[in-house]
């Protein structure tokens, strides 16, 4: 069942004991604020050292590193779009972040993975729109792949939690009518 494999939770992504956590990074991959800053702080300086060797990451794509001091074995760094009003390809770029992160996860044998709410902090993507894109991409991917057991969507505040919970409920309801 789809609804057993996608779980919306509240909390701090750095604490999760999953195979991989996803970082909402920037193009440089050299650290930043928000969830990126929290992940680097918790993983320790070796994470930045490895990130330096990656030479950045284009928007919508993903790169993987070790998790170092994190409970997670891997960090998948993806770069979400900066919100520019919605007519500059932001939706498709955000969708690609989820798709490419999941592809990279599968290639590395990941079975449990946690996503933050990509692009909805400093990058300003409206959370209701982002949450619908996120759950749809994750569900579409899981429909075609059976190696990933669980995808957590980790919300850092109540607003995001409500939005992702509702988006998931709506998707599950829609799928049950198919
Ligand atoms: P972006 O630049 O992609 O918008 P941000 O890090 O600014 O990335 O915000 C993305 C989301 O991550 C926001 O909803 C923010 O509240 C959330 N966030 C910040 N810190 C954490 C954390 N430690 N764990 C999970 N989510 C977090």
PDB file of C-alpha atoms and ligand atoms in Angstrom:
ATOM      1  CA  UNK A   1       0.000   0.000   0.000  1.00  0.00           C
ATOM      2  CA  UNK A   2       1.216   3.410  -1.007  1.00  0.00           C
ATOM      3  CA  UNK A   3      -0.005   5.046   2.177  1.00  0.00           C
ATOM      4  CA  UNK A   4       2.182   2.687   4.251  1.00  0.00           C
ATOM      5  CA  UNK A   5       5.316   3.627   2.340  1.00  0.00           C
ATOM      6  CA  UNK A   6       5.020   7.416   2.593  1.00  0.00           C
ATOM      7  CA  UNK A   7       4.902   8.937   6.060  1.00  0.00           C
ATOM      8  CA  UNK A   8       4.649  12.607   6.993  1.00  0.00           C
ATOM      9  CA  UNK A   9       6.351  13.369  10.308  1.00  0.00           C
ATOM     10  CA  UNK A  10       7.386  16.352  12.369  1.00  0.00           C
ATOM     11  CA  UNK A  11      10.901  16.793  13.697  1.00  0.00           C
ATOM     12  CA  UNK A  12      14.560  17.371  12.994  1.00  0.00           C
ATOM     13  CA  UNK A  13      15.831  15.435   9.995  1.00  0.00           C
ATOM     14  CA  UNK A  14      19.383  15.144  11.349  1.00  0.00           C
ATOM     15  CA  UNK A  15      18.205  12.843  14.139  1.00  0.00           C
ATOM     16  CA  UNK A  16      16.630  10.225  11.912  1.00  0.00           C
ATOM     17  CA  UNK A  17      18.010   6.734  11.765  1.00  0.00           C
ATOM     18  CA  UNK A  18      17.317   6.052   8.103  1.00  0.00           C
ATOM     19  CA  UNK A  19      19.613   4.900   5.298  1.00  0.00           C
ATOM     20  CA  UNK A  20      19.661   8.351   3.698  1.00  0.00           C
ATOM     21  CA  UNK A  21      18.531  11.870   4.474  1.00  0.00           C
ATOM     22  CA  UNK A  22      18.073  14.421   1.724  1.00  0.00           C
ATOM     23  CA  UNK A  23      19.609  17.859   2.045  1.00  0.00           C
ATOM     24  CA  UNK A  24      17.969  20.930   0.514  1.00  0.00           C
ATOM     25  CA  UNK A  25      21.332  22.358  -0.527  1.00  0.00           C
ATOM     26  CA  UNK A  26      22.387  25.232  -2.790  1.00  0.00           C
ATOM     27  CA  UNK A  27      24.315  25.042  -6.065  1.00  0.00           C
ATOM     28  CA  UNK A  28      27.706  25.337  -4.377  1.00  0.00           C
ATOM     29  CA  UNK A  29      27.099  22.369  -2.036  1.00  0.00           C
ATOM     30  CA  UNK A  30      29.341  24.226   0.394  1.00  0.00           C
ATOM     31  CA  UNK A  31      26.767  24.655   3.139  1.00  0.00           C
ATOM     32  CA  UNK A  32      24.167  27.263   3.946  1.00  0.00           C
ATOM     33  CA  UNK A  33      21.403  28.013   6.416  1.00  0.00           C
ATOM     34  CA  UNK A  34      18.225  26.132   7.242  1.00  0.00           C
ATOM     35  CA  UNK A  35      18.268  22.384   6.932  1.00  0.00           C
ATOM     36  CA  UNK A  36      21.603  22.513   5.081  1.00  0.00           C
ATOM     37  CA  UNK A  37      23.279  24.228   8.032  1.00  0.00           C
ATOM     38  CA  UNK A  38      21.726  21.767  10.482  1.00  0.00           C
ATOM     39  CA  UNK A  39      22.933  18.768   8.467  1.00  0.00           C
ATOM     40  CA  UNK A  40      26.502  20.067   8.181  1.00  0.00           C
ATOM     41  CA  UNK A  41      26.606  20.934  11.879  1.00  0.00           C
ATOM     42  CA  UNK A  42      25.423  17.472  12.881  1.00  0.00           C
ATOM     43  CA  UNK A  43      27.505  15.518  10.349  1.00  0.00           C
ATOM     44  CA  UNK A  44      30.756  17.301  11.205  1.00  0.00           C
ATOM     45  CA  UNK A  45      33.482  18.902   9.069  1.00  0.00           C
ATOM     46  CA  UNK A  46      34.204  15.821   6.965  1.00  0.00           C
ATOM     47  CA  UNK A  47      30.903  16.348   5.183  1.00  0.00           C
ATOM     48  CA  UNK A  48      32.059  19.721   3.876  1.00  0.00           C
ATOM     49  CA  UNK A  49      35.374  18.186   2.832  1.00  0.00           C
ATOM     50  CA  UNK A  50      33.613  15.585   0.714  1.00  0.00           C
ATOM     51  CA  UNK A  51      31.191  18.185  -0.668  1.00  0.00           C
ATOM     52  CA  UNK A  52      34.138  20.268  -1.891  1.00  0.00           C
ATOM     53  CA  UNK A  53      35.189  17.390  -4.151  1.00  0.00           C
ATOM     54  CA  UNK A  54      31.759  17.341  -5.868  1.00  0.00           C
ATOM     55  CA  UNK A  55      32.162  20.728  -7.586  1.00  0.00           C
ATOM     56  CA  UNK A  56      28.602  21.850  -6.950  1.00  0.00           C
ATOM     57  CA  UNK A  57      25.254  20.598  -8.204  1.00  0.00           C
ATOM     58  CA  UNK A  58      22.832  21.994 -10.815  1.00  0.00           C
ATOM     59  CA  UNK A  59      19.277  22.835  -9.725  1.00  0.00           C
ATOM     60  CA  UNK A  60      17.013  19.781  -9.903  1.00  0.00           C
ATOM     61  CA  UNK A  61      19.858  17.280  -9.714  1.00  0.00           C
ATOM     62  CA  UNK A  62      21.270  15.286  -6.795  1.00  0.00           C
ATOM     63  CA  UNK A  63      24.622  14.081  -5.477  1.00  0.00           C
ATOM     64  CA  UNK A  64      25.421  11.654  -2.673  1.00  0.00           C
ATOM     65  CA  UNK A  65      27.942  11.697   0.176  1.00  0.00           C
ATOM     66  CA  UNK A  66      28.551   9.744   3.321  1.00  0.00           C
ATOM     67  CA  UNK A  67      26.629  10.805   6.448  1.00  0.00           C
ATOM     68  CA  UNK A  68      29.684  10.895   8.768  1.00  0.00           C
ATOM     69  CA  UNK A  69      28.479  11.624  12.330  1.00  0.00           C
ATOM     70  CA  UNK A  70      24.810  11.431  11.399  1.00  0.00           C
ATOM     71  CA  UNK A  71      22.757   8.340  12.209  1.00  0.00           C
ATOM     72  CA  UNK A  72      21.991   8.206   8.462  1.00  0.00           C
ATOM     73  CA  UNK A  73      24.551   6.384   6.323  1.00  0.00           C
ATOM     74  CA  UNK A  74      24.154   8.745   3.363  1.00  0.00           C
ATOM     75  CA  UNK A  75      23.277  12.338   2.612  1.00  0.00           C
ATOM     76  CA  UNK A  76      21.689  13.005  -0.771  1.00  0.00           C
ATOM     77  CA  UNK A  77      22.194  16.659  -1.658  1.00  0.00           C
ATOM     78  CA  UNK A  78      19.680  18.152  -4.028  1.00  0.00           C
ATOM     79  CA  UNK A  79      19.148  21.750  -5.081  1.00  0.00           C
ATOM     80  CA  UNK A  80      15.590  23.030  -5.228  1.00  0.00           C
ATOM     81  CA  UNK A  81      14.460  25.943  -7.371  1.00  0.00           C
ATOM     82  CA  UNK A  82      14.241  29.475  -6.030  1.00  0.00           C
ATOM     83  CA  UNK A  83      10.604  30.616  -6.280  1.00  0.00           C
ATOM     84  CA  UNK A  84      10.265  33.296  -8.972  1.00  0.00           C
ATOM     85  CA  UNK A  85       6.470  33.449  -9.206  1.00  0.00           C
ATOM     86  CA  UNK A  86       5.794  30.001 -10.629  1.00  0.00           C
ATOM     87  CA  UNK A  87       6.231  30.583 -14.353  1.00  0.00           C
ATOM     88  CA  UNK A  88       9.959  29.876 -14.583  1.00  0.00           C
ATOM     89  CA  UNK A  89       9.781  26.085 -14.480  1.00  0.00           C
ATOM     90  CA  UNK A  90       9.817  25.905 -10.693  1.00  0.00           C
ATOM     91  CA  UNK A  91       7.285  23.051 -10.489  1.00  0.00           C
ATOM     92  CA  UNK A  92       9.209  20.787 -12.847  1.00  0.00           C
ATOM     93  CA  UNK A  93      12.532  21.621 -11.160  1.00  0.00           C
ATOM     94  CA  UNK A  94      11.116  20.731  -7.765  1.00  0.00           C
ATOM     95  CA  UNK A  95       9.694  17.477  -9.161  1.00  0.00           C
ATOM     96  CA  UNK A  96      13.126  16.625 -10.575  1.00  0.00           C
ATOM     97  CA  UNK A  97      14.702  17.041  -7.121  1.00  0.00           C
ATOM     98  CA  UNK A  98      12.480  14.298  -5.723  1.00  0.00           C
ATOM     99  CA  UNK A  99      12.876  12.039  -8.758  1.00  0.00           C
ATOM    100  CA  UNK A 100      16.648  12.375  -9.003  1.00  0.00           C
ATOM    101  CA  UNK A 101      17.150  11.958  -5.246  1.00  0.00           C
ATOM    102  CA  UNK A 102      15.112   8.748  -5.289  1.00  0.00           C
ATOM    103  CA  UNK A 103      16.972   7.417  -8.344  1.00  0.00           C
ATOM    104  CA  UNK A 104      20.291   8.021  -6.638  1.00  0.00           C
ATOM    105  CA  UNK A 105      18.968   6.373  -3.482  1.00  0.00           C
ATOM    106  CA  UNK A 106      17.995   3.218  -5.361  1.00  0.00           C
ATOM    107  CA  UNK A 107      21.399   3.074  -7.059  1.00  0.00           C
ATOM    108  CA  UNK A 108      22.997   3.071  -3.615  1.00  0.00           C
ATOM    109  CA  UNK A 109      20.802   0.403  -2.069  1.00  0.00           C
ATOM    110  CA  UNK A 110      18.826   2.803   0.123  1.00  0.00           C
ATOM    111  CA  UNK A 111      15.625   1.344   1.579  1.00  0.00           C
ATOM    112  CA  UNK A 112      14.615   4.122   3.955  1.00  0.00           C
ATOM    113  CA  UNK A 113      14.948   7.796   3.112  1.00  0.00           C
ATOM    114  CA  UNK A 114      13.845  11.090   4.642  1.00  0.00           C
ATOM    115  CA  UNK A 115      13.120  14.315   2.749  1.00  0.00           C
ATOM    116  CA  UNK A 116      12.816  17.834   4.148  1.00  0.00           C
ATOM    117  CA  UNK A 117      10.358  20.280   2.595  1.00  0.00           C
ATOM    118  CA  UNK A 118      12.640  21.257  -0.294  1.00  0.00           C
ATOM    119  CA  UNK A 119      12.578  24.907  -1.479  1.00  0.00           C
ATOM    120  CA  UNK A 120       9.927  26.089   0.992  1.00  0.00           C
ATOM    121  CA  UNK A 121      12.283  27.875   3.385  1.00  0.00           C
ATOM    122  CA  UNK A 122      14.768  30.446   2.146  1.00  0.00           C
ATOM    123  CA  UNK A 123      13.871  29.614  -1.477  1.00  0.00           C
ATOM    124  CA  UNK A 124      10.269  30.756  -0.963  1.00  0.00           C
ATOM    125  CA  UNK A 125       8.311  28.038  -2.797  1.00  0.00           C
ATOM    126  CA  UNK A 126       4.679  28.084  -1.533  1.00  0.00           C
ATOM    127  CA  UNK A 127       4.311  25.093   0.772  1.00  0.00           C
ATOM    128  CA  UNK A 128       0.876  23.892  -0.401  1.00  0.00           C
ATOM    129  CA  UNK A 129       2.025  23.795  -3.998  1.00  0.00           C
ATOM    130  CA  UNK A 130       5.352  22.180  -3.047  1.00  0.00           C
ATOM    131  CA  UNK A 131       3.689  19.514  -0.914  1.00  0.00           C
ATOM    132  CA  UNK A 132       1.384  18.404  -3.746  1.00  0.00           C
ATOM    133  CA  UNK A 133       4.341  18.101  -6.119  1.00  0.00           C
ATOM    134  CA  UNK A 134       6.419  16.234  -3.535  1.00  0.00           C
ATOM    135  CA  UNK A 135       3.847  13.586  -2.645  1.00  0.00           C
ATOM    136  CA  UNK A 136       2.928  13.018  -6.296  1.00  0.00           C
ATOM    137  CA  UNK A 137       6.542  12.517  -7.371  1.00  0.00           C
ATOM    138  CA  UNK A 138       7.312  10.231  -4.449  1.00  0.00           C
ATOM    139  CA  UNK A 139       4.157   8.171  -5.055  1.00  0.00           C
ATOM    140  CA  UNK A 140       4.826   7.878  -8.799  1.00  0.00           C
ATOM    141  CA  UNK A 141       8.348   6.714  -8.094  1.00  0.00           C
ATOM    142  CA  UNK A 142       7.296   4.155  -5.479  1.00  0.00           C
ATOM    143  CA  UNK A 143       4.705   2.848  -7.910  1.00  0.00           C
ATOM    144  CA  UNK A 144       7.515   1.858 -10.264  1.00  0.00           C
ATOM    145  CA  UNK A 145      10.140   0.837  -7.697  1.00  0.00           C
ATOM    146  CA  UNK A 146       9.804  -1.767  -4.992  1.00  0.00           C
ATOM    147  CA  UNK A 147      13.279  -1.472  -3.419  1.00  0.00           C
ATOM    148  CA  UNK A 148      12.465   1.600  -1.315  1.00  0.00           C
ATOM    149  CA  UNK A 149      10.474   0.559   1.736  1.00  0.00           C
ATOM    150  CA  UNK A 150       9.775   3.869   3.377  1.00  0.00           C
ATOM    151  CA  UNK A 151       9.909   7.553   2.497  1.00  0.00           C
ATOM    152  CA  UNK A 152       9.591   9.985   5.379  1.00  0.00           C
ATOM    153  CA  UNK A 153       8.692  13.603   4.745  1.00  0.00           C
ATOM    154  CA  UNK A 154      10.059  15.515   7.703  1.00  0.00           C
ATOM    155  CA  UNK A 155       8.335  18.778   8.540  1.00  0.00           C
ATOM    156  CA  UNK A 156       9.985  21.306  10.769  1.00  0.00           C
ATOM    157  CA  UNK A 157       6.844  23.245  11.651  1.00  0.00           C
ATOM    158  CA  UNK A 158       3.105  22.768  12.059  1.00  0.00           C
ATOM    159  CA  UNK A 159       2.274  24.632   8.863  1.00  0.00           C
ATOM    160  CA  UNK A 160       4.386  22.299   6.741  1.00  0.00           C
ATOM    161  CA  UNK A 161       3.129  19.242   8.612  1.00  0.00           C
ATOM    162  CA  UNK A 162      -0.521  20.175   7.929  1.00  0.00           C
ATOM    163  CA  UNK A 163       0.212  20.890   4.290  1.00  0.00           C
ATOM    164  CA  UNK A 164       2.065  17.629   3.542  1.00  0.00           C
ATOM    165  CA  UNK A 165      -0.447  15.597   5.565  1.00  0.00           C
ATOM    166  CA  UNK A 166      -3.313  17.046   3.538  1.00  0.00           C
ATOM    167  CA  UNK A 167      -1.499  16.578   0.222  1.00  0.00           C
ATOM    168  CA  UNK A 168      -0.869  12.922   1.054  1.00  0.00           C
ATOM    169  CA  UNK A 169      -4.484  12.341   2.139  1.00  0.00           C
ATOM    170  CA  UNK A 170      -5.735  13.879  -1.098  1.00  0.00           C
ATOM    171  CA  UNK A 171      -3.416  11.751  -3.190  1.00  0.00           C
ATOM    172  CA  UNK A 172      -4.402   8.536  -1.408  1.00  0.00           C
ATOM    173  CA  UNK A 173      -8.095   9.404  -1.861  1.00  0.00           C
ATOM    174  CA  UNK A 174      -7.528  10.140  -5.551  1.00  0.00           C
ATOM    175  CA  UNK A 175      -5.647   6.871  -6.091  1.00  0.00           C
ATOM    176  CA  UNK A 176      -8.399   4.872  -4.374  1.00  0.00           C
ATOM    177  CA  UNK A 177     -10.822   6.120  -7.040  1.00  0.00           C
ATOM    178  CA  UNK A 178      -8.567   5.041  -9.928  1.00  0.00           C
TER     179      UNK A 178
HETATM  180  P1  LIG B   1      15.422  25.918   0.830  1.00  0.00           P
HETATM  181  O1  LIG B   1      16.595  26.828   0.599  1.00  0.00           O
HETATM  182  O2  LIG B   1      15.410  24.732  -0.135  1.00  0.00           O
HETATM  183  O3  LIG B   1      14.133  26.650   0.889  1.00  0.00           O
HETATM  184  P2  LIG B   1      15.562  25.698   3.766  1.00  0.00           P
HETATM  185  O4  LIG B   1      16.526  24.904   4.554  1.00  0.00           O
HETATM  186  O5  LIG B   1      15.599  27.181   3.909  1.00  0.00           O
HETATM  187  O6  LIG B   1      15.741  25.221   2.239  1.00  0.00           O
HETATM  188  O7  LIG B   1      14.095  25.223   4.094  1.00  0.00           O
HETATM  189  C1  LIG B   1      13.550  24.003   3.684  1.00  0.00           C
HETATM  190  C2  LIG B   1      12.661  23.453   4.774  1.00  0.00           C
HETATM  191  O8  LIG B   1      13.472  22.787   5.743  1.00  0.00           O
HETATM  192  C3  LIG B   1      11.844  24.498   5.550  1.00  0.00           C
HETATM  193  O9  LIG B   1      10.506  24.021   5.663  1.00  0.00           O
HETATM  194  C4  LIG B   1      12.526  24.527   6.921  1.00  0.00           C
HETATM  195  O10 LIG B   1      11.585  24.832   7.941  1.00  0.00           O
HETATM  196  C5  LIG B   1      12.989  23.090   7.031  1.00  0.00           C
HETATM  197  N1  LIG B   1      14.051  22.797   8.009  1.00  0.00           N
HETATM  198  C6  LIG B   1      14.978  23.630   8.541  1.00  0.00           C
HETATM  199  N2  LIG B   1      15.767  22.948   9.393  1.00  0.00           N
HETATM  200  C7  LIG B   1      15.338  21.648   9.392  1.00  0.00           C
HETATM  201  C8  LIG B   1      15.722  20.444  10.077  1.00  0.00           C
HETATM  202  N3  LIG B   1      16.742  20.431  10.939  1.00  0.00           N
HETATM  203  N4  LIG B   1      15.016  19.304   9.822  1.00  0.00           N
HETATM  204  C9  LIG B   1      14.004  19.288   8.940  1.00  0.00           C
HETATM  205  N5  LIG B   1      13.589  20.382   8.275  1.00  0.00           N
HETATM  206  C10 LIG B   1      14.240  21.542   8.490  1.00  0.00           C
END
